[in-house]
mmCIF file of C-alpha atoms in Angstrom:
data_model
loop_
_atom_site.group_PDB
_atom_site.id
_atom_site.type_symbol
_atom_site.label_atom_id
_atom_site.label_comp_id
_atom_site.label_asym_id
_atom_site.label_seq_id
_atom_site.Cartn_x
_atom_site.Cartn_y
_atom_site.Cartn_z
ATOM 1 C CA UNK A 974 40.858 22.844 83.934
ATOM 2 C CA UNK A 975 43.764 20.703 84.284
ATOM 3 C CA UNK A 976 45.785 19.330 81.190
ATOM 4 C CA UNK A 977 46.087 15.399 81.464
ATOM 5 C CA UNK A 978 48.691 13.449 79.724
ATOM 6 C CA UNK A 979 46.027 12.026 76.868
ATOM 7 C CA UNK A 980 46.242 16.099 76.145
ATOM 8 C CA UNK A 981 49.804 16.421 75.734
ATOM 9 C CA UNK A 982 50.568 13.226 74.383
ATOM 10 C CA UNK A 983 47.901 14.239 71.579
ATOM 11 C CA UNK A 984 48.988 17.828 71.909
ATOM 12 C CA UNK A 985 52.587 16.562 71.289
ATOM 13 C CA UNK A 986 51.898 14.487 68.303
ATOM 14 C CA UNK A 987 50.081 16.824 66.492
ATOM 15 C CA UNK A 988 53.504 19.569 66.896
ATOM 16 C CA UNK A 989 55.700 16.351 65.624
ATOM 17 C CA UNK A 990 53.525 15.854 62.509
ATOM 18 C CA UNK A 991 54.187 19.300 62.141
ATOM 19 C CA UNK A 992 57.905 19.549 62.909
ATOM 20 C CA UNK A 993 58.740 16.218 60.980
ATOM 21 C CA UNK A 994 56.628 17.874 57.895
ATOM 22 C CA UNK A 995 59.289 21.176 58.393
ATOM 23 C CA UNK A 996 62.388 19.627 58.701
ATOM 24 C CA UNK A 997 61.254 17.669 55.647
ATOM 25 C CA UNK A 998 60.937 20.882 53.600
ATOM 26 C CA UNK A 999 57.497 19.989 52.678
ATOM 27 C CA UNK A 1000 55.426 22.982 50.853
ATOM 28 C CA UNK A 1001 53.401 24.899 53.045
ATOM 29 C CA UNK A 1002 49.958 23.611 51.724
ATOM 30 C CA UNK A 1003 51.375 19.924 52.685
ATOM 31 C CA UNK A 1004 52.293 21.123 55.860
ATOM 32 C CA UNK A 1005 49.124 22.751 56.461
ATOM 33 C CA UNK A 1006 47.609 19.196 55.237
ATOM 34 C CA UNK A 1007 49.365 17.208 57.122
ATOM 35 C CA UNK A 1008 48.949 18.970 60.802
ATOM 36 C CA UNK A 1009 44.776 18.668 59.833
ATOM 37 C CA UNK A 1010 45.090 14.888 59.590
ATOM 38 C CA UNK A 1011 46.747 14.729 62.573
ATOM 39 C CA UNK A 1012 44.181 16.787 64.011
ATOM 40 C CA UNK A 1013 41.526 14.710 62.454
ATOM 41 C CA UNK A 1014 43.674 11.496 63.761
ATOM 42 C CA UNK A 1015 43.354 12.734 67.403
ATOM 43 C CA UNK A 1016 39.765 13.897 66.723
ATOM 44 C CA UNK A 1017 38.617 9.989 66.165
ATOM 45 C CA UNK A 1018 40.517 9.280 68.673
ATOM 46 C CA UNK A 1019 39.238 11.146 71.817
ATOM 47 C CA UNK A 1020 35.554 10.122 70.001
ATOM 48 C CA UNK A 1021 36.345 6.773 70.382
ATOM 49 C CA UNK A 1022 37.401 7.276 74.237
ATOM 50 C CA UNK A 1023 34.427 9.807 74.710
ATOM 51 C CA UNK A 1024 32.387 6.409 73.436
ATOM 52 C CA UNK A 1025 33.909 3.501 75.133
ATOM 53 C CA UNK A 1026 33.552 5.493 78.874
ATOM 54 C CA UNK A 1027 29.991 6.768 77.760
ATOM 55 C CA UNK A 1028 29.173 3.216 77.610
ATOM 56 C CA UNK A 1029 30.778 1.819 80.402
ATOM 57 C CA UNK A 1030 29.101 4.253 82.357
ATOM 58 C CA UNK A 1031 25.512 3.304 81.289
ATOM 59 C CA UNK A 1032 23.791 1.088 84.095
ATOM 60 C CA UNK A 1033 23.841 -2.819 82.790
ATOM 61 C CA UNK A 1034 20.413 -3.410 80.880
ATOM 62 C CA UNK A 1035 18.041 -5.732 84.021
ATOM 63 C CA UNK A 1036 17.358 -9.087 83.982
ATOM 64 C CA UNK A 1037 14.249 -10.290 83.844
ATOM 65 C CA UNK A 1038 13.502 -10.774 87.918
ATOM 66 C CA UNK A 1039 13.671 -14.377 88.934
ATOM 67 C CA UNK A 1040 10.469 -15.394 89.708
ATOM 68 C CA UNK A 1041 8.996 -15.049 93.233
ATOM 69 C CA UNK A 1042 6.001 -16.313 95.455
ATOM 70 C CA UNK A 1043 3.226 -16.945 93.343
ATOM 71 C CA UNK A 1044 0.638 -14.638 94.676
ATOM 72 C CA UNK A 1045 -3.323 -16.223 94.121
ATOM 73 C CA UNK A 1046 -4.680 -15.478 90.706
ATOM 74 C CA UNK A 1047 -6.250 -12.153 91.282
ATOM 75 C CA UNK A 1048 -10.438 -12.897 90.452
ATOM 76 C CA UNK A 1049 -12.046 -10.186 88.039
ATOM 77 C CA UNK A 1050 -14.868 -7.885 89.053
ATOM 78 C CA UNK A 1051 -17.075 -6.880 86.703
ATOM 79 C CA UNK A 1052 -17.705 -3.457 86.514
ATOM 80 C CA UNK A 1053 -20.314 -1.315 84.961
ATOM 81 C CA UNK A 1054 -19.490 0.052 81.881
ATOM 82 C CA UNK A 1055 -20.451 3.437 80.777
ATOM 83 C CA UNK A 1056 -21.751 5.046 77.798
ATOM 84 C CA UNK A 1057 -20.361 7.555 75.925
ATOM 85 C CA UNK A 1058 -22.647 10.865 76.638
ATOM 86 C CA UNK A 1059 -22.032 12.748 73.521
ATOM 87 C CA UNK A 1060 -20.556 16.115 73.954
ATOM 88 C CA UNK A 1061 -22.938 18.521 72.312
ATOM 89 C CA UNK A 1062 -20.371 20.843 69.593
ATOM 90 C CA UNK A 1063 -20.255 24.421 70.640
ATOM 91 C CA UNK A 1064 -21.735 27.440 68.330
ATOM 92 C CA UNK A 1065 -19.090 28.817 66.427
ATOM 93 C CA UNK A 1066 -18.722 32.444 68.511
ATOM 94 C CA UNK A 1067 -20.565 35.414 66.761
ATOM 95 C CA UNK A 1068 -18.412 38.502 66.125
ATOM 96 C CA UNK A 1069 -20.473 41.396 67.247
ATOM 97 C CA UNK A 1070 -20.506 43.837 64.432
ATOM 98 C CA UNK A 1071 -17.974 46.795 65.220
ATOM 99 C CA UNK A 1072 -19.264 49.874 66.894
ATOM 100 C CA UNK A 1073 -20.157 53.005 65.484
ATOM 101 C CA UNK A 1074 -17.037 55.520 65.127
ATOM 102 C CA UNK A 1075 -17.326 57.725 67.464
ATOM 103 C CA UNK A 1076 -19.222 60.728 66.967
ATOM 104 C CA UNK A 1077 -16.490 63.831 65.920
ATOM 105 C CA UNK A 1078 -15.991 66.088 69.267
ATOM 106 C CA UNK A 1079 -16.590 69.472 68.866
ATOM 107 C CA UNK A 1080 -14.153 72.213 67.730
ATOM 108 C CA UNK A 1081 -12.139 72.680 70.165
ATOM 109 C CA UNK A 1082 -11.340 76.789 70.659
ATOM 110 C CA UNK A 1083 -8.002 77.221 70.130
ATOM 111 C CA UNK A 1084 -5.267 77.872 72.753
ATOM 112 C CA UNK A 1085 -4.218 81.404 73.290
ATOM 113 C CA UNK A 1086 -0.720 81.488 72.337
ATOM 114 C CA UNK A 1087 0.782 82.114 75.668
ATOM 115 C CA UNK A 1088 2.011 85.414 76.041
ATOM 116 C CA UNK A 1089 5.529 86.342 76.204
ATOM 117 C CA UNK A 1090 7.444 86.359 79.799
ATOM 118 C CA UNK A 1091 8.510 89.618 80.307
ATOM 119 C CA UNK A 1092 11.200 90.882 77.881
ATOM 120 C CA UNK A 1093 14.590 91.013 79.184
ATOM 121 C CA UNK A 1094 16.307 90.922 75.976
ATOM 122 C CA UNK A 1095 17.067 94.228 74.354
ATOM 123 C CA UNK A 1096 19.384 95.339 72.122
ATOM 124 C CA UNK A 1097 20.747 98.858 71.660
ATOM 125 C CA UNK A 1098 19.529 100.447 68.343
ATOM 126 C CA UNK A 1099 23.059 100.813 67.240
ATOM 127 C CA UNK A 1100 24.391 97.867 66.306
ATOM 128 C CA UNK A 1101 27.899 98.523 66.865
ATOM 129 C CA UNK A 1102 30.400 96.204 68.276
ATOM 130 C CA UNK A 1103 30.940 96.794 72.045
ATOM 131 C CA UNK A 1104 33.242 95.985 74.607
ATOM 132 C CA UNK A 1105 31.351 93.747 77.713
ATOM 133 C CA UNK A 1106 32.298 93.402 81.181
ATOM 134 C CA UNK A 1107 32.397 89.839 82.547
ATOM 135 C CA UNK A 1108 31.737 90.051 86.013
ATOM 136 C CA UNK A 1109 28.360 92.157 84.852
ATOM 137 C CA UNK A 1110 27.176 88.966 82.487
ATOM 138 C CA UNK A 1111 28.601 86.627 85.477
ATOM 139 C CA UNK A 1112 26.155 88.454 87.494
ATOM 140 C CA UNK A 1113 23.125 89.115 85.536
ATOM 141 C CA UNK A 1114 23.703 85.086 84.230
ATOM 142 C CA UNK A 1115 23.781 83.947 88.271
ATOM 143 C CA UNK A 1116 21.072 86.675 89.501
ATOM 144 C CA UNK A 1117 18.446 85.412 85.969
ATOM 145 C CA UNK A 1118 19.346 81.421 85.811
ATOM 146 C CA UNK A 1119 16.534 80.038 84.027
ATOM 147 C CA UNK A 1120 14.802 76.593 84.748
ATOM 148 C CA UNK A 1121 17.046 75.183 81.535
ATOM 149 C CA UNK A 1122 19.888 73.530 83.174
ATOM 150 C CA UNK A 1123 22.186 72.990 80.115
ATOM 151 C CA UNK A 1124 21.484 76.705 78.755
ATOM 152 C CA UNK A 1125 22.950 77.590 82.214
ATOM 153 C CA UNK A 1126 25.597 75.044 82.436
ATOM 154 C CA UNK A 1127 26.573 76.505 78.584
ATOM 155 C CA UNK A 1128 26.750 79.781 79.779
ATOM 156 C CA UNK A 1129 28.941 79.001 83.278
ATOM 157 C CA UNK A 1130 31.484 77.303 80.714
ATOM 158 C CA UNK A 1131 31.714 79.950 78.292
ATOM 159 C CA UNK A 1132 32.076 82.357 81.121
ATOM 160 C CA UNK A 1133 34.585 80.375 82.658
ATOM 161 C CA UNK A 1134 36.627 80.548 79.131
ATOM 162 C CA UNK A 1135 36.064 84.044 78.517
ATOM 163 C CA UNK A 1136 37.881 85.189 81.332
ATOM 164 C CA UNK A 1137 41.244 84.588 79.634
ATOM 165 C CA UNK A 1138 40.574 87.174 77.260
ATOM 166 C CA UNK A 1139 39.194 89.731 79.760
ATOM 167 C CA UNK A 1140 41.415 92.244 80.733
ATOM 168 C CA UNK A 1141 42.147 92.703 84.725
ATOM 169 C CA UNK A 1142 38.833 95.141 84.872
ATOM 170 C CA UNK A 1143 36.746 92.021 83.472
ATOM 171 C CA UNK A 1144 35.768 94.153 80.356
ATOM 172 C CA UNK A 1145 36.008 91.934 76.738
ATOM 173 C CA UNK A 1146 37.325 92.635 73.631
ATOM 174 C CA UNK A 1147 35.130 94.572 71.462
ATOM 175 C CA UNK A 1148 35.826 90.959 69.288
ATOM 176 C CA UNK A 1149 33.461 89.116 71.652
ATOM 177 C CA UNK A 1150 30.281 91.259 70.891
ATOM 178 C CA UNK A 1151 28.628 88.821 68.765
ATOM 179 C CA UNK A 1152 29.893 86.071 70.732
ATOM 180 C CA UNK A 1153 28.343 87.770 73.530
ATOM 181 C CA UNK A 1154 25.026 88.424 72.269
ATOM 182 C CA UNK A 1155 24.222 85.245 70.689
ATOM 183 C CA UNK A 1156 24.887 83.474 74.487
ATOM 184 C CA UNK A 1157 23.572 85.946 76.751
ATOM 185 C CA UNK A 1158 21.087 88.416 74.392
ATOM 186 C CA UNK A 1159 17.951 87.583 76.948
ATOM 187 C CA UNK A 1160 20.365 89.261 79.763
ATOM 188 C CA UNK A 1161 21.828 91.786 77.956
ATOM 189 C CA UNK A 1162 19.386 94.439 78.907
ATOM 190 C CA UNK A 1163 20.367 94.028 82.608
ATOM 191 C CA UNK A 1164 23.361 94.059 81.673
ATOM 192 C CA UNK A 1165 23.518 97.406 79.469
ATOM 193 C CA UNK A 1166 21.632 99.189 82.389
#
């Protein structure tokens, strides 16, 4: 969009009100006043432009065309008329009462509870802390990946952390036990072995 005089000029005016209204020492209220008349000022006038080119640009209302060849007084046929043939009112529609409910389906047996996948977690009867070796619960976690993707993604992470408390034979800190078993417990039996 490119800025036109009209725009400055009006642009200009509306800064001078507010200059002049400054340099005056005028309260800021007047001030504030006084630039919205302006604004109002330039407002009417830019509608009064707006008008004056909308209507210069509307096609000039026709004249009435001069009149041409007289052409022979066109003679009237008569036609046939036709009656009305009344249009017989449709039935209302009948609403078919609802069905029936359905009749209740039969018991269904119950599902056998699926039985367990084979048990991999176990936990030693003592319940002492113990130390774990990494590389063991890197390899039972790689060699056992189950078909959840963000169990094994959680576990790849927390192995990936772990190894900066692991000492240079990858065994943990007796610390990590529970740690341990709450992330790995259905591997720890493979693991223990």
């Amino acid at each position: 969009m490119v800025l036109g005089p009209r725009f400055l000029i009006q642009a200009g005016f509306i800064i001078a009100v507010a200059v002049v209204a400054g340099v005056e020492h005028l309260g800021t209220w007047s001030i504030i006043g006084l630039v919205a008349g302006a604004w109002i000022v330039v407002a009417i006038v830019e509608i009064g432009l707006w008008v004056r080119h909308a209507t210069a640009q509307r096609p000039p209302a026709q004249t009435p065309a001069e009149p041409g060849p007289k052409l022979p007084p066109v003679v009237a046929r008569r036609e046939p008329r036709l009656e009305p043939v009344p249009v017989p009112t449709p039935e209302p529609p009948r609403i078919a009462a609802a069905p029936p409910p359905p009749a209740p389906e039969p018991a269904a047996e119950p599902e056998p509870e699926p039985e367990p996948e084979s048990a991999i977690a176990y936990l030693p009867v003592n319940e002492e802390p113990r130390e774990w070796n990494l590389w063991e619960l890197e390899r039972a976690s790689r060699d056992h990946a189950s078909d959840d993707v963000a169990r094994n993604e959680e576990r790849a992470y927390l192995l990936m952390y772990l190894r900066e408390f692991a000492g240079p034979d990858g065994v943990l800190p007796a610390d990590f036990d529970g740690l341990v078993r709450d992330a790995f417990g259905d591997l720890l039996r493979v693991v223990a072995t």
